[in-house]
Structures are given as structure tokens and as C-alpha cells.
Amino acid sequence: MFRSLFKVALMALAAILVYNYFWGTDEEQEQSRKVFGQLRGVVESVSEIVVSEKAKFDAGKYDRALEQLGDTYKTVRQHTQHVDGKIIQRLDELEARKSALQSELDAIEQLEKSVTPPAQTRSSAKKEKNPQAEEAERTRRRELIRQKLEMLLRDSDSMLREAEQ
């Protein structure tokens, strides 16, 4: 209910802005131009963030984090004589999650490498299902991997604190 009420309010606001932009008084038109200019700034900022995150992803940001986790797990394993059996079980579980995450990351990287560049012919462009939908899906998968990585880092930190005690 709240969601649909929010949508209606948002549509009414957009309709008022568009009306004022074209048929309002000079003051209302200026106000609408100002709002649209600020909205453009927000959209540009969000797109810059998306491009930045994609660049970090391409640069191996997540690969380095997973490598560091692997090194940490190796260090803990080397000192297992001082660690409780419960910690070793958690370490095994965290390593399995790390491996699964690495596999997902590798799959996304392979998929991105196999995608043909945008400068393609019309005939090959028609063969693609929907480039925007595919990019949105890759973005969604990257975000999911980022969230899983953050959760894995929190759980690893918790396990390490427990092992210290």
C-alpha cells in the first residue's frame, strides 16, 4: 500500500514539474528548470559511481580481497595447534564460501570477456538478446558478489576475534 501511494505521489510531483516547466509562470518555470538540473546532477553522480565500481571490479578489487582472505586462512591453519576444533570447522566453512565466491567472480569475468564490444555490426547486434538487460544483470551480479564478500569479511573477522580469545 505504501509503495503504491509513494508511486502515485511521485507521478503527481513529476506531472506538476512538467506542467510548470512548459505552462507555468516564469517563476514556476525557473523552479522546474532548477529541479530538473539538480535531478540531472543526481543521475550523473549515480552513473559515475556505477562506472567507478565497474572500473574497480575490472581492476581486480575483489580478487585482491579474496587473495588476502586466503592468506589469512592459511595463517590460521598454520597455527591450528592453538585453535579450538570449533574454529577449524568455521574456517573450513569460510574457505568453502570464499571458493564459491571466487568461482562466481571468475564466471562473471569470463562472461564479460566473451561479450562482444559495442562497436559491432547491425546483424550481430540483432543476435544479442538485449545489451542493456545483460549489462543490468552483470551489474546486479557484481553487487551481489560485493555483498557476499562483505558478509564473508565480517564472518572472517568474527572468527579471527574468536580464535584470538
mmCIF file of N, CA, C and O in Angstrom, residues 99-143:
data_model
loop_
_atom_site.group_PDB
_atom_site.id
_atom_site.type_symbol
_atom_site.label_atom_id
_atom_site.label_comp_id
_atom_site.label_asym_id
_atom_site.label_seq_id
_atom_site.Cartn_x
_atom_site.Cartn_y
_atom_site.Cartn_z
ATOM 1 N N SER A 99 35.785 -19.950 -1.783
ATOM 2 C CA SER A 99 35.963 -20.645 -3.064
ATOM 3 C C SER A 99 34.748 -20.468 -3.965
ATOM 4 O O SER A 99 34.886 -20.237 -5.171
ATOM 5 N N ALA A 100 33.561 -20.551 -3.380
ATOM 6 C CA ALA A 100 32.333 -20.367 -4.167
ATOM 7 C C ALA A 100 32.263 -18.947 -4.714
ATOM 8 O O ALA A 100 31.893 -18.733 -5.872
ATOM 9 N N LEU A 101 32.643 -17.987 -3.890
ATOM 10 C CA LEU A 101 32.639 -16.587 -4.306
ATOM 11 C C LEU A 101 33.661 -16.358 -5.421
ATOM 12 O O LEU A 101 33.387 -15.659 -6.393
ATOM 13 N N GLN A 102 34.827 -16.981 -5.295
ATOM 14 C CA GLN A 102 35.859 -16.864 -6.330
ATOM 15 C C GLN A 102 35.354 -17.459 -7.643
ATOM 16 O O GLN A 102 35.578 -16.888 -8.709
ATOM 17 N N SER A 103 34.631 -18.576 -7.557
ATOM 18 C CA SER A 103 34.078 -19.202 -8.767
ATOM 19 C C SER A 103 33.061 -18.280 -9.437
ATOM 20 O O SER A 103 33.050 -18.136 -10.668
ATOM 21 N N GLU A 104 32.193 -17.654 -8.637
ATOM 22 C CA GLU A 104 31.215 -16.711 -9.191
ATOM 23 C C GLU A 104 31.914 -15.543 -9.867
ATOM 24 O O GLU A 104 31.533 -15.110 -10.952
ATOM 25 N N LEU A 105 32.944 -15.033 -9.207
ATOM 26 C CA LEU A 105 33.699 -13.906 -9.747
ATOM 27 C C LEU A 105 34.371 -14.291 -11.065
ATOM 28 O O LEU A 105 34.315 -13.536 -12.037
ATOM 29 N N ASP A 106 34.958 -15.474 -11.113
ATOM 30 C CA ASP A 106 35.595 -15.950 -12.344
ATOM 31 C C ASP A 106 34.571 -16.106 -13.470
ATOM 32 O O ASP A 106 34.850 -15.773 -14.620
ATOM 33 N N ALA A 107 33.379 -16.591 -13.117
ATOM 34 C CA ALA A 107 32.326 -16.771 -14.131
ATOM 35 C C ALA A 107 31.905 -15.427 -14.714
ATOM 36 O O ALA A 107 31.722 -15.296 -15.929
ATOM 37 N N ILE A 108 31.761 -14.425 -13.855
ATOM 38 C CA ILE A 108 31.379 -13.096 -14.346
ATOM 39 C C ILE A 108 32.483 -12.526 -15.234
ATOM 40 O O ILE A 108 32.210 -11.958 -16.289
ATOM 41 N N GLU A 109 33.729 -12.679 -14.818
ATOM 42 C CA GLU A 109 34.837 -12.167 -15.624
ATOM 43 C C GLU A 109 34.890 -12.858 -16.979
ATOM 44 O O GLU A 109 35.131 -12.211 -17.996
ATOM 45 N N GLN A 110 34.661 -14.170 -17.015
ATOM 46 C CA GLN A 110 34.641 -14.895 -18.291
ATOM 47 C C GLN A 110 33.493 -14.411 -19.172
ATOM 48 O O GLN A 110 33.654 -14.238 -20.376
ATOM 49 N N LEU A 111 32.342 -14.178 -18.549
ATOM 50 C CA LEU A 111 31.183 -13.695 -19.301
ATOM 51 C C LEU A 111 31.465 -12.324 -19.898
ATOM 52 O O LEU A 111 31.144 -12.061 -21.050
ATOM 53 N N GLU A 112 32.101 -11.448 -19.117
ATOM 54 C CA GLU A 112 32.407 -10.108 -19.618
ATOM 55 C C GLU A 112 33.441 -10.155 -20.731
ATOM 56 O O GLU A 112 33.398 -9.362 -21.655
ATOM 57 N N LYS A 113 34.376 -11.093 -20.655
ATOM 58 C CA LYS A 113 35.372 -11.222 -21.721
ATOM 59 C C LYS A 113 34.749 -11.739 -23.005
ATOM 60 O O LYS A 113 35.183 -11.404 -24.091
ATOM 61 N N SER A 114 33.707 -12.569 -22.875
ATOM 62 C CA SER A 114 33.093 -13.160 -24.060
ATOM 63 C C SER A 114 32.093 -12.233 -24.748
ATOM 64 O O SER A 114 31.715 -12.478 -25.883
ATOM 65 N N VAL A 115 31.660 -11.173 -24.056
ATOM 66 C CA VAL A 115 30.713 -10.230 -24.649
ATOM 67 C C VAL A 115 31.431 -9.430 -25.723
ATOM 68 O O VAL A 115 32.513 -8.911 -25.512
ATOM 69 N N THR A 116 30.797 -9.332 -26.887
ATOM 70 C CA THR A 116 31.404 -8.590 -27.982
ATOM 71 C C THR A 116 31.350 -7.098 -27.684
ATOM 72 O O THR A 116 30.415 -6.620 -27.067
ATOM 73 N N PRO A 117 32.334 -6.334 -28.145
ATOM 74 C CA PRO A 117 32.342 -4.898 -27.879
ATOM 75 C C PRO A 117 31.175 -4.199 -28.562
ATOM 76 O O PRO A 117 30.609 -4.708 -29.523
ATOM 77 N N PRO A 118 30.800 -2.995 -28.051
ATOM 78 C CA PRO A 118 29.650 -2.284 -28.612
ATOM 79 C C PRO A 118 29.791 -1.914 -30.075
ATOM 80 O O PRO A 118 28.802 -1.781 -30.768
ATOM 81 N N ALA A 119 30.992 -1.739 -30.576
ATOM 82 C CA ALA A 119 31.185 -1.359 -31.980
ATOM 83 C C ALA A 119 31.071 -2.604 -32.853
ATOM 84 O O ALA A 119 32.040 -3.128 -33.368
ATOM 85 N N GLN A 120 29.857 -3.093 -32.978
ATOM 86 C CA GLN A 120 29.633 -4.291 -33.767
ATOM 87 C C GLN A 120 28.662 -3.979 -34.904
ATOM 88 O O GLN A 120 28.007 -2.960 -34.899
ATOM 89 N N THR A 121 28.574 -4.896 -35.838
ATOM 90 C CA THR A 121 27.687 -4.672 -36.976
ATOM 91 C C THR A 121 26.235 -4.856 -36.563
ATOM 92 O O THR A 121 25.930 -5.462 -35.549
ATOM 93 N N ARG A 122 25.334 -4.333 -37.397
ATOM 94 C CA ARG A 122 23.900 -4.429 -37.091
ATOM 95 C C ARG A 122 23.437 -5.874 -37.038
ATOM 96 O O ARG A 122 22.627 -6.237 -36.217
ATOM 97 N N SER A 123 23.953 -6.720 -37.899
ATOM 98 C CA SER A 123 23.482 -8.106 -37.923
ATOM 99 C C SER A 123 23.841 -8.825 -36.630
ATOM 100 O O SER A 123 23.051 -9.585 -36.104
ATOM 101 N N SER A 124 25.041 -8.565 -36.113
ATOM 102 C CA SER A 124 25.406 -9.218 -34.849
ATOM 103 C C SER A 124 24.707 -8.551 -33.681
ATOM 104 O O SER A 124 24.457 -9.181 -32.667
ATOM 105 N N ALA A 125 24.348 -7.273 -33.808
ATOM 106 C CA ALA A 125 23.618 -6.590 -32.741
ATOM 107 C C ALA A 125 22.215 -7.174 -32.613
ATOM 108 O O ALA A 125 21.666 -7.255 -31.523
ATOM 109 N N LYS A 126 21.629 -7.573 -33.732
ATOM 110 C CA LYS A 126 20.292 -8.154 -33.683
ATOM 111 C C LYS A 126 20.305 -9.520 -33.003
ATOM 112 O O LYS A 126 19.324 -9.932 -32.422
ATOM 113 N N LYS A 127 21.428 -10.226 -33.097
ATOM 114 C CA LYS A 127 21.516 -11.546 -32.499
ATOM 115 C C LYS A 127 21.546 -11.470 -30.980
ATOM 116 O O LYS A 127 21.130 -12.398 -30.309
ATOM 117 N N GLU A 128 22.067 -10.370 -30.437
ATOM 118 C CA GLU A 128 22.081 -10.212 -28.982
ATOM 119 C C GLU A 128 20.666 -10.036 -28.490
ATOM 120 O O GLU A 128 19.845 -9.379 -29.114
ATOM 121 N N LYS A 129 20.390 -10.588 -27.312
ATOM 122 C CA LYS A 129 19.035 -10.509 -26.779
ATOM 123 C C LYS A 129 18.689 -9.076 -26.415
ATOM 124 O O LYS A 129 17.780 -8.503 -26.946
ATOM 125 N N ASN A 130 19.415 -8.498 -25.481
ATOM 126 C CA ASN A 130 19.169 -7.132 -25.051
ATOM 127 C C ASN A 130 20.418 -6.659 -24.309
ATOM 128 O O ASN A 130 20.596 -7.025 -23.147
ATOM 129 N N PRO A 131 21.268 -5.875 -24.932
ATOM 130 C CA PRO A 131 22.529 -5.484 -24.302
ATOM 131 C C PRO A 131 22.327 -4.746 -22.978
ATOM 132 O O PRO A 131 23.080 -4.961 -22.033
ATOM 133 N N GLN A 132 21.300 -3.910 -22.891
ATOM 134 C CA GLN A 132 21.067 -3.180 -21.646
ATOM 135 C C GLN A 132 20.654 -4.138 -20.534
ATOM 136 O O GLN A 132 21.101 -4.000 -19.396
ATOM 137 N N ALA A 133 19.829 -5.109 -20.855
ATOM 138 C CA ALA A 133 19.391 -6.082 -19.852
ATOM 139 C C ALA A 133 20.565 -6.946 -19.397
ATOM 140 O O ALA A 133 20.686 -7.256 -18.212
ATOM 141 N N GLU A 134 21.432 -7.307 -20.362
ATOM 142 C CA GLU A 134 22.597 -8.108 -19.998
ATOM 143 C C GLU A 134 23.545 -7.324 -19.099
ATOM 144 O O GLU A 134 24.068 -7.852 -18.124
ATOM 145 N N GLU A 135 23.740 -6.048 -19.394
ATOM 146 C CA GLU A 135 24.603 -5.209 -18.558
ATOM 147 C C GLU A 135 23.987 -5.025 -17.174
ATOM 148 O O GLU A 135 24.686 -5.064 -16.163
ATOM 149 N N ALA A 136 22.678 -4.853 -17.129
ATOM 150 C CA ALA A 136 21.995 -4.727 -15.833
ATOM 151 C C ALA A 136 22.149 -6.003 -15.022
ATOM 152 O O ALA A 136 22.362 -5.945 -13.805
ATOM 153 N N GLU A 137 22.069 -7.141 -15.688
ATOM 154 C CA GLU A 137 22.240 -8.424 -14.993
ATOM 155 C C GLU A 137 23.668 -8.572 -14.463
ATOM 156 O O GLU A 137 23.886 -9.010 -13.333
ATOM 157 N N ARG A 138 24.657 -8.177 -15.257
ATOM 158 C CA ARG A 138 26.055 -8.246 -14.788
ATOM 159 C C ARG A 138 26.267 -7.307 -13.607
ATOM 160 O O ARG A 138 26.931 -7.656 -12.639
ATOM 161 N N THR A 139 25.670 -6.123 -13.663
ATOM 162 C CA THR A 139 25.773 -5.163 -12.565
ATOM 163 C C THR A 139 25.134 -5.730 -11.309
ATOM 164 O O THR A 139 25.684 -5.623 -10.211
ATOM 165 N N ARG A 140 23.979 -6.356 -11.468
ATOM 166 C CA ARG A 140 23.293 -6.965 -10.323
ATOM 167 C C ARG A 140 24.139 -8.081 -9.716
ATOM 168 O O ARG A 140 24.276 -8.183 -8.503
ATOM 169 N N ARG A 141 24.755 -8.892 -10.584
ATOM 170 C CA ARG A 141 25.599 -9.990 -10.084
ATOM 171 C C ARG A 141 26.838 -9.452 -9.369
ATOM 172 O O ARG A 141 27.246 -9.988 -8.346
ATOM 173 N N ARG A 142 27.431 -8.376 -9.899
ATOM 174 C CA ARG A 142 28.593 -7.774 -9.224
ATOM 175 C C ARG A 142 28.211 -7.255 -7.845
ATOM 176 O O ARG A 142 28.950 -7.421 -6.881
ATOM 177 N N GLU A 143 27.055 -6.622 -7.755
ATOM 178 C CA GLU A 143 26.576 -6.095 -6.472
ATOM 179 C C GLU A 143 26.334 -7.241 -5.489
ATOM 180 O O GLU A 143 26.669 -7.141 -4.315
#
